[in-house]
mmCIF file of C-alpha atoms in Angstrom:
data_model
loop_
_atom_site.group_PDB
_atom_site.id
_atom_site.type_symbol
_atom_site.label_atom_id
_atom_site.label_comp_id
_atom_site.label_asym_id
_atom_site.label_seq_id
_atom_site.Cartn_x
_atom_site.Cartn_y
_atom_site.Cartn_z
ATOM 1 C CA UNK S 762 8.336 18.567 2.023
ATOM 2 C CA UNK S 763 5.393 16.356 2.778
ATOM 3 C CA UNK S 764 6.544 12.754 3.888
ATOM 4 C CA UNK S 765 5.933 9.880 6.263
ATOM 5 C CA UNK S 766 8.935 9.114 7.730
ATOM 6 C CA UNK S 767 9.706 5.619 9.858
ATOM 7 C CA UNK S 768 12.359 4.733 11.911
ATOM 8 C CA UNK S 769 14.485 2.398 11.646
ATOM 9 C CA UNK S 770 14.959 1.854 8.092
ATOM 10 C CA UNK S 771 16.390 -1.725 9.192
ATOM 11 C CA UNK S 772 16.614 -4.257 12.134
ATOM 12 C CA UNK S 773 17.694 -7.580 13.238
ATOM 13 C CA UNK S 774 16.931 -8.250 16.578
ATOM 14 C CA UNK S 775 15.929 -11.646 18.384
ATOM 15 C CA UNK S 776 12.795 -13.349 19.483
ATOM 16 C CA UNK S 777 11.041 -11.584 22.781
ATOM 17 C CA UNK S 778 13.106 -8.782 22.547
ATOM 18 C CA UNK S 779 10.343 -5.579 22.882
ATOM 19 C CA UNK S 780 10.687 -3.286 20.078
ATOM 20 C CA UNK S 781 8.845 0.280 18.497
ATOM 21 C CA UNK S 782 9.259 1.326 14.972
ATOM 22 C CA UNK S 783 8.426 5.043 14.902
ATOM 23 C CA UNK S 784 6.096 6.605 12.373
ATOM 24 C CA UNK S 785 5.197 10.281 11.698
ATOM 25 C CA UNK S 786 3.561 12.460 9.088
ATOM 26 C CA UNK S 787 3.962 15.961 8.514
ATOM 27 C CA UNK S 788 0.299 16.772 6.654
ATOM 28 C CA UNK S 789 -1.710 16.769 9.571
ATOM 29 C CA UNK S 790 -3.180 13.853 8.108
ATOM 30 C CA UNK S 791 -6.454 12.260 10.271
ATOM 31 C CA UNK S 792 -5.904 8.488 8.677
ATOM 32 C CA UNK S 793 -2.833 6.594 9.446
ATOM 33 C CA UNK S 794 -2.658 2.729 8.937
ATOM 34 C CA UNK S 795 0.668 0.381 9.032
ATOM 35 C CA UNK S 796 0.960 -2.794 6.530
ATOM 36 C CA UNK S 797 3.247 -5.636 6.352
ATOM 37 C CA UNK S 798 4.432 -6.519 2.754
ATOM 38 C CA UNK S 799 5.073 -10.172 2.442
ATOM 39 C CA UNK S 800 6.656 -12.584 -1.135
ATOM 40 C CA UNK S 801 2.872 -13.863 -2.846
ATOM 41 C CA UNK S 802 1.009 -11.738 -0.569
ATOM 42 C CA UNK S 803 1.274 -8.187 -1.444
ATOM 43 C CA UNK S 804 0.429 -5.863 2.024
ATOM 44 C CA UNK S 805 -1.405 -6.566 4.447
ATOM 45 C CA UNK S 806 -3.236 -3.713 7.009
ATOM 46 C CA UNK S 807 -2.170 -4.527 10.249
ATOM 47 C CA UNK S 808 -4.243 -1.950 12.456
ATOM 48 C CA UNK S 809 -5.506 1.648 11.739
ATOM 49 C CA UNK S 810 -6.453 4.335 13.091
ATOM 50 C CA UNK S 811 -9.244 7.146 12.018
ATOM 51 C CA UNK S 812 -7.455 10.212 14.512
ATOM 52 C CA UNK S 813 -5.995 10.708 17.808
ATOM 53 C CA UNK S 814 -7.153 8.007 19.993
ATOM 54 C CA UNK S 815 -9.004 6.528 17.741
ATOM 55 C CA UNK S 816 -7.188 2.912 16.344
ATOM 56 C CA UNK S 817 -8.463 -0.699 15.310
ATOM 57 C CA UNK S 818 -7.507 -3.669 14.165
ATOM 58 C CA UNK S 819 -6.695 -4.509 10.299
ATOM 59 C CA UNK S 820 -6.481 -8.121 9.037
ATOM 60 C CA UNK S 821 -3.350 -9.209 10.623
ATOM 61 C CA UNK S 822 -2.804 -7.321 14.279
ATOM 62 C CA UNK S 823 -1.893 -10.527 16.006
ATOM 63 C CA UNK S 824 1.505 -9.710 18.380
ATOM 64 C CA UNK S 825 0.972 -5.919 17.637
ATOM 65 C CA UNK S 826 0.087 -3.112 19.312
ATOM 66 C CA UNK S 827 0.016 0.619 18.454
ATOM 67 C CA UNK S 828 -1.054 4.042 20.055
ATOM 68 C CA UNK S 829 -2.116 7.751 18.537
ATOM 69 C CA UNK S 830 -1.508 9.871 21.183
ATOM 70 C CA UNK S 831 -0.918 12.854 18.767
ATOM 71 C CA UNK S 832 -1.848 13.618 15.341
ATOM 72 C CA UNK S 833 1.147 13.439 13.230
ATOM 73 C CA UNK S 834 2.342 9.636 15.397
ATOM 74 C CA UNK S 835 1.650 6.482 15.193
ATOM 75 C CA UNK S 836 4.208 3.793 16.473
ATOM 76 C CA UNK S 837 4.057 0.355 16.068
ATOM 77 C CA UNK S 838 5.336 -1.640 18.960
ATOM 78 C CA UNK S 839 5.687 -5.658 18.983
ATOM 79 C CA UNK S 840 6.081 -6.714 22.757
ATOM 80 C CA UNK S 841 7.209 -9.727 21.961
ATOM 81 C CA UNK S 842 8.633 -10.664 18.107
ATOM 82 C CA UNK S 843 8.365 -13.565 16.744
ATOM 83 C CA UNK S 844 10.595 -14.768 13.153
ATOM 84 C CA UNK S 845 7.317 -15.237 11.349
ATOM 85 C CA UNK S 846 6.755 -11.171 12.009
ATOM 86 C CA UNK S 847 9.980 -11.210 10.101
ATOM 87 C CA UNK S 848 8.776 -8.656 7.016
ATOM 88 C CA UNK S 849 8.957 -5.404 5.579
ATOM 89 C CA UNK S 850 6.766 -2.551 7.252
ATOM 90 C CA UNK S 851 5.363 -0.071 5.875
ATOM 91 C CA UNK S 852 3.289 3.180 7.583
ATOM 92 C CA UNK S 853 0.911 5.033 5.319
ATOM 93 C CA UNK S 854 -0.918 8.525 6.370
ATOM 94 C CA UNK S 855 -3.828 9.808 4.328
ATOM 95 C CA UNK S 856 -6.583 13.279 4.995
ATOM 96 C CA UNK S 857 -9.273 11.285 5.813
ATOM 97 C CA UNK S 858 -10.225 7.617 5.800
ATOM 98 C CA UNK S 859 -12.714 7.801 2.836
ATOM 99 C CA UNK S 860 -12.135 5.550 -0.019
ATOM 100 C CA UNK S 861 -10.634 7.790 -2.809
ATOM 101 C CA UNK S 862 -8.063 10.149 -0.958
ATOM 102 C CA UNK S 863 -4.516 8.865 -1.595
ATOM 103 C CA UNK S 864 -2.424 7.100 0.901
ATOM 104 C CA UNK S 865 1.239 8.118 1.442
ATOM 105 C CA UNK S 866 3.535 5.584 1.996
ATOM 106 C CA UNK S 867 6.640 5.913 4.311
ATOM 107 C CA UNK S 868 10.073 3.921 2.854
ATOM 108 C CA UNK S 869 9.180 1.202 4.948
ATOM 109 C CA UNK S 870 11.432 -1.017 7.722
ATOM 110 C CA UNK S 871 13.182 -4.252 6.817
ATOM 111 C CA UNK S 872 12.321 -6.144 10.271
ATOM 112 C CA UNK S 873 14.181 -9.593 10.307
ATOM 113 C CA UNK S 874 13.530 -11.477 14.083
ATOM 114 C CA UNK S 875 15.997 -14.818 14.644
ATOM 115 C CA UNK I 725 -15.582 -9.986 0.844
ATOM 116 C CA UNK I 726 -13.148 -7.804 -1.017
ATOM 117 C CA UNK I 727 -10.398 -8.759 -2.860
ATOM 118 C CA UNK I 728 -7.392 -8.067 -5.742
ATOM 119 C CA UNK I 729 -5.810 -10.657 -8.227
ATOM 120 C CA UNK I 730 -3.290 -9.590 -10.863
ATOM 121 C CA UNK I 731 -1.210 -11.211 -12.584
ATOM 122 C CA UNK I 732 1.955 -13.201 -11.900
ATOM 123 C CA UNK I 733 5.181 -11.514 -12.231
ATOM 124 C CA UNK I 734 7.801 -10.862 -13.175
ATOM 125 C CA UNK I 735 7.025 -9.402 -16.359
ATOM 126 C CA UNK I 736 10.464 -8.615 -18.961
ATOM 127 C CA UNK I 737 9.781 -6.598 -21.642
ATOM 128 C CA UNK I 738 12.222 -4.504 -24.367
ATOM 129 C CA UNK I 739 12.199 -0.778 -24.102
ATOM 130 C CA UNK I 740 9.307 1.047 -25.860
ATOM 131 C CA UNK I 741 6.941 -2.427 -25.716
ATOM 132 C CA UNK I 742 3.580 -2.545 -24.895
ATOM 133 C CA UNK I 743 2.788 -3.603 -21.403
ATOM 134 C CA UNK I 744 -0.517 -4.659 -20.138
ATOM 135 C CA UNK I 745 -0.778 -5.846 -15.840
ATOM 136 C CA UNK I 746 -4.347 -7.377 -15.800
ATOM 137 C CA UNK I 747 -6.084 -6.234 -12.699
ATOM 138 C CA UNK I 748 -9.396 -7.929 -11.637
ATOM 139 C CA UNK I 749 -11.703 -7.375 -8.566
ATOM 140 C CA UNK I 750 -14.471 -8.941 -6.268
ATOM 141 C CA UNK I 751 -16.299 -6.137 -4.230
ATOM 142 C CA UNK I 752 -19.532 -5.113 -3.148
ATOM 143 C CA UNK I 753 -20.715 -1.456 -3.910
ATOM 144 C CA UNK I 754 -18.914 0.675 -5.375
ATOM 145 C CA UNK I 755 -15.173 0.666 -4.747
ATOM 146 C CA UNK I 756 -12.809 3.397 -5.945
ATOM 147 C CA UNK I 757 -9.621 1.542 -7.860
ATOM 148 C CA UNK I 758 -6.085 2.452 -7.618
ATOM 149 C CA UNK I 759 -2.413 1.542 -9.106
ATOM 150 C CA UNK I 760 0.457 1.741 -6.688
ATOM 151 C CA UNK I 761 4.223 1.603 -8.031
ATOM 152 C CA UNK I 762 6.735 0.417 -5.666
ATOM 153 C CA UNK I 763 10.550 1.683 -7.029
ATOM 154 C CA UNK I 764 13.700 -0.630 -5.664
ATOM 155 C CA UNK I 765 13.967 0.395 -2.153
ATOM 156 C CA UNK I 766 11.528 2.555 -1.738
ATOM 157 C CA UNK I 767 7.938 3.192 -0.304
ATOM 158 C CA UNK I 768 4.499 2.588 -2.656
ATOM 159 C CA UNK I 769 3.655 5.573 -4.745
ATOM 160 C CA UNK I 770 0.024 6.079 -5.744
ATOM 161 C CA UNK I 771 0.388 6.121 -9.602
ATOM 162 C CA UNK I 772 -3.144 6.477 -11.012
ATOM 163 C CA UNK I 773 -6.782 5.983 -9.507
ATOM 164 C CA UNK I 774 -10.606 5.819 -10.636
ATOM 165 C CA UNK I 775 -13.268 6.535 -8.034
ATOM 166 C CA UNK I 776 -16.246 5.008 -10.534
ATOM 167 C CA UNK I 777 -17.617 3.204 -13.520
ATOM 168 C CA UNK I 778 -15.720 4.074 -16.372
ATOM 169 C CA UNK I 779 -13.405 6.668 -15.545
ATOM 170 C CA UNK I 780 -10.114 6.503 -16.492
ATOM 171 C CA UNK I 781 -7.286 7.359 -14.447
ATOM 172 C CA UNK I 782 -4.047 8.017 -15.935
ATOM 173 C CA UNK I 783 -0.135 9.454 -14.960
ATOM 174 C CA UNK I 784 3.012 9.224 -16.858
ATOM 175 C CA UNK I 785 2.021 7.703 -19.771
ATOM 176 C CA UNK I 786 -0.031 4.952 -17.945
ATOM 177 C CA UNK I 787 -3.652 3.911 -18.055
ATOM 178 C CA UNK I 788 -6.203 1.997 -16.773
ATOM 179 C CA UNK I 789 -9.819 2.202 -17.249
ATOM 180 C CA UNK I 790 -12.456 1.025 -14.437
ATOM 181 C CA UNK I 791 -14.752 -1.230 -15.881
ATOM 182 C CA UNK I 792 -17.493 -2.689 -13.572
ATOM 183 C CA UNK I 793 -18.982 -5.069 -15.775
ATOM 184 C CA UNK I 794 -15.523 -7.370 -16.086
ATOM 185 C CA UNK I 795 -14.491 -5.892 -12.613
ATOM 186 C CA UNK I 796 -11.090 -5.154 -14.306
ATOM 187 C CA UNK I 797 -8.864 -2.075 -14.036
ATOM 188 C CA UNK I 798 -5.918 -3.418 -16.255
ATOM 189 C CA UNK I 799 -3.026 -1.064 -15.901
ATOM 190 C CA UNK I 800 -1.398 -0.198 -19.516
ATOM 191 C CA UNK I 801 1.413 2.000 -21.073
ATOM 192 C CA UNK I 802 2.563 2.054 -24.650
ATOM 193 C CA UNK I 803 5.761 2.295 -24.573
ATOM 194 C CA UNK I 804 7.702 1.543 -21.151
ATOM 195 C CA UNK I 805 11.103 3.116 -20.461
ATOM 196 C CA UNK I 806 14.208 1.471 -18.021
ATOM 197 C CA UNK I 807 12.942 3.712 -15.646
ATOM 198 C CA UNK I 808 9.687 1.878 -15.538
ATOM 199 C CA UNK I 809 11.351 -0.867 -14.141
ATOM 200 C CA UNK I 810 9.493 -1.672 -10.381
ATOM 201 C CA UNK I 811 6.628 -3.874 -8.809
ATOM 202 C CA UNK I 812 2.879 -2.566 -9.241
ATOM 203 C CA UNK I 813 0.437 -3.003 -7.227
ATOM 204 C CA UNK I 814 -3.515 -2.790 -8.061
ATOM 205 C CA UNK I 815 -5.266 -2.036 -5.019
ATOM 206 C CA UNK I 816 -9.030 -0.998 -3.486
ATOM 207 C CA UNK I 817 -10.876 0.779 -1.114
ATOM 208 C CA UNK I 818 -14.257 0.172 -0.169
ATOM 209 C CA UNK I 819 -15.883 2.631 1.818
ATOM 210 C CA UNK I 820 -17.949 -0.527 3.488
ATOM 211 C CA UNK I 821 -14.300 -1.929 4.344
ATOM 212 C CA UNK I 822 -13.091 -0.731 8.048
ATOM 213 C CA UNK I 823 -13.107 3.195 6.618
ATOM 214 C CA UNK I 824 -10.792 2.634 3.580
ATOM 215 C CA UNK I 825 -8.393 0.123 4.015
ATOM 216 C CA UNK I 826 -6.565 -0.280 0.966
ATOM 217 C CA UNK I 827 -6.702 -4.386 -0.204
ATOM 218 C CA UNK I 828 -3.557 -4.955 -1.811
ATOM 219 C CA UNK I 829 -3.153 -7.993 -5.577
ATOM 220 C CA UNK I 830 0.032 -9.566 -5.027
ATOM 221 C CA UNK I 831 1.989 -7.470 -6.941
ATOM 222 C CA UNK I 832 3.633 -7.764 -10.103
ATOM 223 C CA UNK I 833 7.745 -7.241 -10.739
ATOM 224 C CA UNK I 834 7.932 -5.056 -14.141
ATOM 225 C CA UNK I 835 11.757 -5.428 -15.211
ATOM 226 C CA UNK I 836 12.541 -3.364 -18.334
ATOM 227 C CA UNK I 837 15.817 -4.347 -20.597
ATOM 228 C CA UNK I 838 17.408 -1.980 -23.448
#
């Protein structure tokens, strides 16, 4: 079955505490992005990335980092959280990063930092 | 720049009423358009899209017609179900906008009663 999968589904963890939430696609997908989804704000790309070894920043990649090392991976890891990165994630994979090709959306992580 | 409105949820309407989400757009070029449904719980699902002037796009009963001289792509359906209970998101690309990105409206709650 094709999915984006992410990992964990939930977390509560505390402020400065280093943290990855895992991301993977099984359609050999080039185009894999992560958003935050926020009350009043819809989502928000938080950095992209056009193929392996290829990523940039979206509109809010302040305290995040991530790598593509391989095709079908693309963690996002926040060195140090902060509760205002309290939100829910989501990772999205799609072909190619051309306007009209659908993006598939993983089931997202419910991140809450005290 | 780019950018989504739609309008505020939530929106409570009796089964097999009309619903209408009003979707407008600021963009430069030629963006392709897209609805997103978001069920409880889960991750977004693309739900319809238009790729230029005038097309329609359309899935499970649902419309919405891309018209560039309102800049509108107001999602419809004539007669919901329960099941169409969930948020909705209008979204575009821009192929001028960091490779696709997908720029998110605030989404709007769709809550069904029978």
């Amino acid at each position: 079955e094709a999915q984006v999968t992410q990992n964990p589904r939930y977390l509560i963890t505390v402020t400065g505490k280093k943290l990855t939430v895992t991301c993977s696609q099984n359609m050999n997908h080039e185009y894999m992005s992560w958003y935050r989804q926020d009350p009043g704000l819809g989502l928000r790309q938080i950095y992209y990335s056009m193929n392996v070894e290829v990523t940039d920043k979206g509109d809010v990649p302040e305290g995040y980092k991530v790598s593509r090392k391989e095709k079908r991976n693309f963690p996002l890891i926040l060195e140090s959280p902060s509760p205002n990165q309290t939100s829910l994630y989501f990772c999205a994979s799609s072909f190619r990063a051309v306007p009209a090709y659908e993006q598939y959306f993983g089931p997202g992580t419910r991140l809450t930092v005290t | 720049g780019n950018s989504v409105t739609q309008m505020e949820g939530p929106v409570t309407l009796s089964e097999e009423a009309f619903l209408t989400i009003n979707c407008t757009y600021t963009a430069t070029g030629y963006p392709s358009l897209f609805w997103y449904v978001q069920y409880p719980g889960e991750g977004l699902q693309l739900l319809l899209k238009a790729t230029k002037a005038d097309d329609k796009g359309s899935n499970k009963g649902f419309e919405a017609t891309y018209r560039k001289e309102t800049t509108s792509f107001h999602l419809e359906k004539g007669s919901v179900q329960v099941s169409d209970s969930a948020v909705y998101f209008c979204a575009l690309s821009n192929s001028n906008n960091q490779g696709g990105k997908l720029i998110f409206g605030q989404g709007t709650e769709l809550s069904v009663k029978p």
